[in-house]
Amino acid sequence: MAINIINYTPEFARDFYELNIEWLQTFFYVEPYDEEVLSKPETYIINKGGYIFFAKEGNTILGTVALMPTEEEGILELTKMAVLPERRGEKIGQQLLDYCIEFAKAKALKSLLLYSNTKLENAIYLYRKYGFVELQLEENSPYNRGNIKMLLEL
């Protein structure tokens, strides 16, 4: 069965929350900022001009990713990417990343920004493969667990 990338609708808010909370608990920990954003995606992402996408196969949501507005016009933050544990390793995250890049280009955005952690070696490798370059990480980074900041010029 084919995987489709679909847009956020309120019926998928729980999937967005649960996928991300599971991922954070598996690899790191849930910060108060995470809990707040994940429990109110419309308030923090959609209503501010951001986007949330889902990888869906049949009736099953396999993964999700968000593009959140930043303070700089034309730059969105690639964030909140998570895939079902039993489906990791099937390039679903890569499909979501491809979709976000093509979406950003179609919207004529300047670039995509992300924060990650070098512990996630496969993710960092993938980001570099796609052309993301490392930037200086600011002292007041929005995520305590983030130790790398990357940018993809479009």
Coordinates of N, CA, C and O in Angstrom, one line a residue, residues 32-136:
P32 N 9.0 20.9 29.0 CA 7.7 21.6 29.2 C 7.3 22.3 27.9 O 6.1 22.3 27.5
Y33 N 8.2 22.9 27.1 CA 7.9 23.5 25.8 C 7.3 22.5 24.9 O 6.4 22.8 24.1
D34 N 7.9 21.3 24.9 CA 7.4 20.2 24.0 C 5.9 19.9 24.3 O 5.1 19.8 23.4
E35 N 5.7 19.7 25.6 CA 4.3 19.3 26.0 C 3.3 20.4 25.6 O 2.2 20.1 25.1
E36 N 3.7 21.7 25.8 CA 2.8 22.8 25.4 C 2.5 22.8 23.9 O 1.4 22.9 23.5
V37 N 3.6 22.8 23.1 CA 3.4 22.8 21.7 C 2.7 21.6 21.1 O 1.7 21.7 20.3
L38 N 3.1 20.4 21.6 CA 2.5 19.2 21.1 C 1.0 19.0 21.5 O 0.2 18.5 20.7
S39 N 0.6 19.6 22.6 CA -0.8 19.5 23.0 C -1.7 20.5 22.4 O -2.9 20.4 22.5
K40 N -1.1 21.5 21.8 CA -1.8 22.6 21.2 C -1.2 23.0 19.8 O -0.8 24.1 19.6
P41 N -1.2 22.0 18.9 CA -0.6 22.3 17.6 C -1.2 23.4 16.8 O -0.5 24.1 16.0
E42 N -2.5 23.6 16.9 CA -3.2 24.7 16.2 C -2.7 26.0 16.7 O -2.4 26.9 15.9
T43 N -2.6 26.1 18.0 CA -2.2 27.4 18.6 C -0.8 27.8 18.3 O -0.5 28.9 17.9
Y44 N 0.1 26.8 18.4 CA 1.5 27.1 18.3 C 2.1 26.9 16.9 O 3.2 27.5 16.6
I45 N 1.4 26.2 16.0 CA 2.0 25.9 14.7 C 1.0 26.4 13.6 O 1.3 27.4 12.8
I46 N -0.1 25.9 13.5 CA -1.1 26.2 12.4 C -1.5 27.6 12.4 O -1.4 28.3 11.4
N47 N -2.0 28.1 13.5 CA -2.5 29.5 13.6 C -1.5 30.6 13.4 O -1.8 31.7 13.2
K48 N -0.2 30.2 13.6 CA 0.9 31.1 13.4 C 1.5 31.1 12.0 O 2.5 31.7 11.7
G49 N 0.8 30.3 11.1 CA 1.3 30.3 9.7 C 2.1 29.1 9.4 O 2.8 29.0 8.4
G50 N 2.1 28.1 10.3 CA 2.9 26.9 10.1 C 2.1 25.7 9.5 O 0.9 25.9 9.2
Y51 N 2.7 24.6 9.3 CA 2.1 23.5 8.7 C 2.5 22.2 9.4 O 3.6 22.1 10.0
I52 N 1.6 21.2 9.4 CA 1.9 19.9 9.9 C 1.5 18.9 8.8 O 0.4 19.0 8.3
F53 N 2.3 17.9 8.6 CA 2.1 16.9 7.6 C 2.2 15.5 8.3 O 2.9 15.4 9.3
F54 N 1.5 14.6 7.6 CA 1.5 13.2 8.1 C 1.7 12.3 7.0 O 1.3 12.5 5.9
A55 N 2.5 11.2 7.3 CA 2.7 10.1 6.4 C 1.6 9.1 6.8 O 1.5 8.7 7.9
K56 N 0.7 8.8 5.8 CA -0.4 7.9 6.1 C -0.4 6.7 5.1 O -0.2 6.9 3.9
E57 N -0.7 5.6 5.6 CA -0.8 4.4 4.8 C -2.2 3.7 5.2 O -2.4 3.3 6.3
G58 N -3.1 3.7 4.2 CA -4.4 3.2 4.5 C -5.0 4.1 5.6 O -5.1 5.4 5.4
N59 N -5.5 3.6 6.7 CA -6.0 4.4 7.8 C -5.0 4.7 8.9 O -5.4 5.2 10.0
T60 N -3.8 4.3 8.7 CA -2.7 4.4 9.7 C -1.8 5.6 9.5 O -1.3 5.7 8.4
I61 N -1.7 6.4 10.5 CA -0.7 7.5 10.5 C 0.7 6.9 10.9 O 0.8 6.3 12.0
L62 N 1.6 7.0 10.0 CA 2.9 6.4 10.2 C 4.0 7.4 10.8 O 4.9 7.0 11.5
G63 N 3.8 8.6 10.5 CA 4.8 9.6 10.9 C 4.2 11.0 10.7 O 3.2 11.2 10.1
T64 N 5.0 12.0 11.3 CA 4.5 13.4 11.2 C 5.8 14.3 11.2 O 6.9 13.9 11.6
V65 N 5.5 15.5 10.7 CA 6.6 16.6 10.7 C 5.8 17.9 10.7 O 4.7 18.0 10.2
A66 N 6.5 18.9 11.2 CA 5.9 20.3 11.2 C 6.9 21.3 10.6 O 8.1 21.1 10.7
L67 N 6.4 22.3 10.1 CA 7.1 23.5 9.6 C 6.6 24.6 10.4 O 5.4 25.0 10.2
M68 N 7.4 25.2 11.3 CA 7.0 26.3 12.2 C 7.6 27.6 11.7 O 8.8 27.6 11.4
P69 N 6.8 28.7 11.7 CA 7.4 30.0 11.4 C 8.5 30.4 12.4 O 8.4 30.0 13.5
T70 N 9.5 31.1 11.8 CA 10.5 31.6 12.7 C 10.3 33.2 12.7 O 9.4 33.7 12.0
E71 N 11.2 33.8 13.4 CA 11.1 35.3 13.4 C 11.5 35.9 12.1 O 11.2 37.1 11.8
E72 N 12.2 35.2 11.3 CA 12.7 35.7 10.0 C 11.8 35.2 8.9 O 11.5 34.1 8.7
E73 N 11.3 36.2 8.1 CA 10.4 36.0 7.0 C 11.1 35.0 6.0 O 12.2 35.2 5.7
G74 N 10.3 34.0 5.5 CA 10.8 33.1 4.5 C 11.6 32.0 5.0 O 12.1 31.2 4.3
I75 N 11.7 31.8 6.4 CA 12.4 30.7 7.0 C 11.5 30.0 7.9 O 10.9 30.6 8.8
L76 N 11.3 28.7 7.6 CA 10.5 27.9 8.5 C 11.4 26.9 9.2 O 12.4 26.4 8.7
E77 N 11.0 26.5 10.5 CA 11.8 25.5 11.2 C 11.2 24.2 11.0 O 10.0 23.9 11.2
L78 N 12.0 23.2 10.5 CA 11.6 21.8 10.3 C 11.7 21.2 11.7 O 12.8 21.2 12.3
T79 N 10.6 20.7 12.3 CA 10.5 20.3 13.6 C 9.5 19.2 13.9 O 8.7 18.9 13.0
K80 N 9.5 18.6 15.0 CA 8.5 17.6 15.4 C 8.3 16.5 14.4 O 7.2 16.1 14.1
M81 N 9.4 16.0 13.9 CA 9.4 14.8 13.1 C 9.5 13.6 13.9 O 10.4 13.4 14.7
A82 N 8.5 12.7 13.7 CA 8.5 11.4 14.4 C 7.8 10.3 13.6 O 6.9 10.6 12.8
V83 N 8.3 9.1 13.7 CA 7.7 8.0 13.0 C 7.4 6.8 14.0 O 8.1 6.7 15.0
L84 N 6.3 6.1 13.7 CA 6.0 5.0 14.6 C 7.2 4.1 14.8 O 7.9 3.8 13.8
P85 N 7.4 3.6 16.0 CA 8.6 2.8 16.3 C 8.7 1.6 15.4 O 9.8 1.3 15.0
E86 N 7.6 0.9 15.2 CA 7.7 -0.3 14.4 C 7.9 0.0 12.9 O 8.1 -1.0 12.1
R87 N 7.9 1.2 12.5 CA 8.1 1.6 11.1 C 9.3 2.4 10.8 O 9.6 2.8 9.7
R88 N 10.1 2.6 11.9 CA 11.4 3.3 11.7 C 12.3 2.4 10.8 O 12.3 1.2 10.9
G89 N 13.2 3.1 10.1 CA 14.1 2.4 9.2 C 13.5 2.1 7.8 O 14.1 1.5 7.0
E90 N 12.3 2.5 7.6 CA 11.6 2.3 6.3 C 11.6 3.6 5.4 O 10.8 3.7 4.4
K91 N 12.4 4.6 5.8 CA 12.6 5.8 5.0 C 11.3 6.7 5.0 O 11.1 7.5 4.1
I92 N 10.5 6.5 6.0 CA 9.3 7.4 6.1 C 9.7 8.8 6.5 O 9.2 9.7 5.9
G93 N 10.7 8.9 7.4 CA 11.2 10.3 7.7 C 11.8 10.9 6.5 O 11.6 12.1 6.3
Q94 N 12.4 10.2 5.7 CA 13.0 10.7 4.5 C 11.9 11.2 3.5 O 12.1 12.2 2.9
Q95 N 10.9 10.5 3.4 CA 9.7 10.9 2.6 C 9.1 12.2 3.1 O 8.8 13.1 2.3
L96 N 9.0 12.3 4.4 CA 8.5 13.5 5.0 C 9.4 14.7 4.7 O 9.0 15.8 4.4
L97 N 10.7 14.4 4.9 CA 11.7 15.5 4.6 C 11.6 15.9 3.1 O 11.6 17.1 2.9
D98 N 11.6 15.0 2.2 CA 11.5 15.3 0.8 C 10.2 16.2 0.6 O 10.3 17.2 -0.2
Y99 N 9.1 15.8 1.2 CA 7.9 16.5 1.0 C 8.0 18.0 1.5 O 7.6 18.9 0.8
C100 N 8.6 18.1 2.7 CA 8.8 19.5 3.3 C 9.7 20.3 2.4 O 9.4 21.5 2.2
I101 N 10.8 19.8 1.8 CA 11.7 20.5 1.0 C 10.9 21.0 -0.3 O 11.0 22.2 -0.7
E102 N 10.2 20.1 -0.9 CA 9.5 20.4 -2.1 C 8.4 21.4 -1.8 O 8.1 22.4 -2.6
F103 N 7.7 21.3 -0.7 CA 6.7 22.2 -0.3 C 7.3 23.6 -0.1 O 6.7 24.6 -0.5
A104 N 8.4 23.7 0.6 CA 9.1 24.9 0.9 C 9.5 25.6 -0.4 O 9.4 26.8 -0.6
K105 N 10.0 24.8 -1.3 CA 10.4 25.4 -2.6 C 9.2 26.0 -3.4 O 9.2 27.0 -4.0
A106 N 8.1 25.2 -3.4 CA 6.8 25.6 -4.0 C 6.3 26.9 -3.4 O 5.7 27.7 -4.1
K107 N 6.5 27.1 -2.1 CA 6.1 28.3 -1.4 C 7.1 29.5 -1.6 O 7.0 30.5 -1.0
A108 N 8.2 29.2 -2.3 CA 9.3 30.2 -2.5 C 9.9 30.7 -1.2 O 10.2 31.8 -1.1
L109 N 10.1 29.7 -0.3 CA 10.7 30.1 1.0 C 12.2 30.2 0.8 O 12.8 29.7 -0.2
K110 N 12.9 30.9 1.7 CA 14.4 31.1 1.5 C 15.1 29.9 2.0 O 16.1 29.5 1.4
S111 N 14.6 29.4 3.2 CA 15.4 28.2 3.7 C 14.6 27.5 4.8 O 13.6 28.0 5.3
L112 N 15.1 26.3 5.2 CA 14.5 25.6 6.3 C 15.6 25.5 7.4 O 16.8 25.2 7.1
L113 N 15.2 25.6 8.6 CA 16.1 25.6 9.7 C 15.7 24.5 10.6 O 14.5 24.1 10.7
L114 N 16.7 23.8 11.3 CA 16.3 22.8 12.2 C 17.3 22.8 13.4 O 18.4 23.3 13.3
Y115 N 16.8 22.2 14.5 CA 17.6 22.0 15.7 C 17.6 20.5 15.9 O 16.5 19.8 15.8
S116 N 18.7 19.9 16.2 CA 18.7 18.4 16.5 C 19.8 18.2 17.5 O 20.3 19.0 18.2
N117 N 20.2 16.9 17.6 CA 21.2 16.4 18.5 C 22.1 15.5 17.8 O 21.6 14.6 17.1
T118 N 23.4 15.7 18.0 CA 24.4 14.8 17.2 C 24.3 13.4 17.6 O 24.8 12.5 16.9
K119 N 23.6 13.1 18.7 CA 23.4 11.7 19.1 C 22.6 10.9 18.1 O 22.7 9.7 17.9
L120 N 21.8 11.7 17.3 CA 20.9 11.1 16.3 C 21.7 11.1 15.0 O 21.4 11.8 14.0
E121 N 22.7 10.2 14.9 CA 23.6 10.1 13.8 C 23.0 9.9 12.5 O 23.4 10.6 11.5
N122 N 22.0 9.1 12.4 CA 21.3 8.8 11.1 C 20.6 10.1 10.6 O 20.6 10.4 9.4
A123 N 19.9 10.8 11.5 CA 19.2 12.0 11.1 C 20.2 13.1 10.7 O 20.0 13.7 9.6
I124 N 21.3 13.2 11.4 CA 22.3 14.2 11.0 C 22.9 13.9 9.6 O 23.1 14.8 8.8
Y125 N 23.2 12.6 9.4 CA 23.7 12.2 8.1 C 22.7 12.5 7.0 O 23.1 13.1 6.0
L126 N 21.4 12.2 7.2 CA 20.4 12.5 6.3 C 20.3 14.0 6.0 O 20.3 14.4 4.8
Y127 N 20.3 14.8 7.0 CA 20.2 16.3 6.8 C 21.4 16.8 6.0 O 21.2 17.6 5.1
R128 N 22.6 16.3 6.3 CA 23.8 16.7 5.5 C 23.7 16.3 4.1 O 24.0 17.0 3.2
K129 N 23.2 15.1 3.9 CA 23.0 14.5 2.5 C 22.1 15.4 1.7 O 22.3 15.6 0.5
Y130 N 21.1 16.0 2.3 CA 20.1 16.9 1.7 C 20.6 18.3 1.5 O 19.9 19.1 0.9
G131 N 21.8 18.6 2.1 CA 22.4 19.9 1.9 C 22.3 20.8 3.1 O 22.7 22.0 3.0
F132 N 21.8 20.4 4.2 CA 21.7 21.2 5.4 C 23.2 21.4 5.8 O 24.0 20.5 5.8
V133 N 23.5 22.7 6.2 CA 24.8 23.0 6.8 C 24.6 23.4 8.2 O 23.6 24.0 8.6
E134 N 25.7 23.2 9.0 CA 25.7 23.5 10.4 C 25.9 25.0 10.6 O 26.7 25.6 9.9
L135 N 25.1 25.6 11.5 CA 25.2 27.0 11.9 C 25.7 27.0 13.4 O 25.6 26.1 14.1
Q136 N 26.1 28.2 13.8 CA 26.4 28.5 15.2 C 25.2 28.3 16.0 O 24.1 29.0 15.7

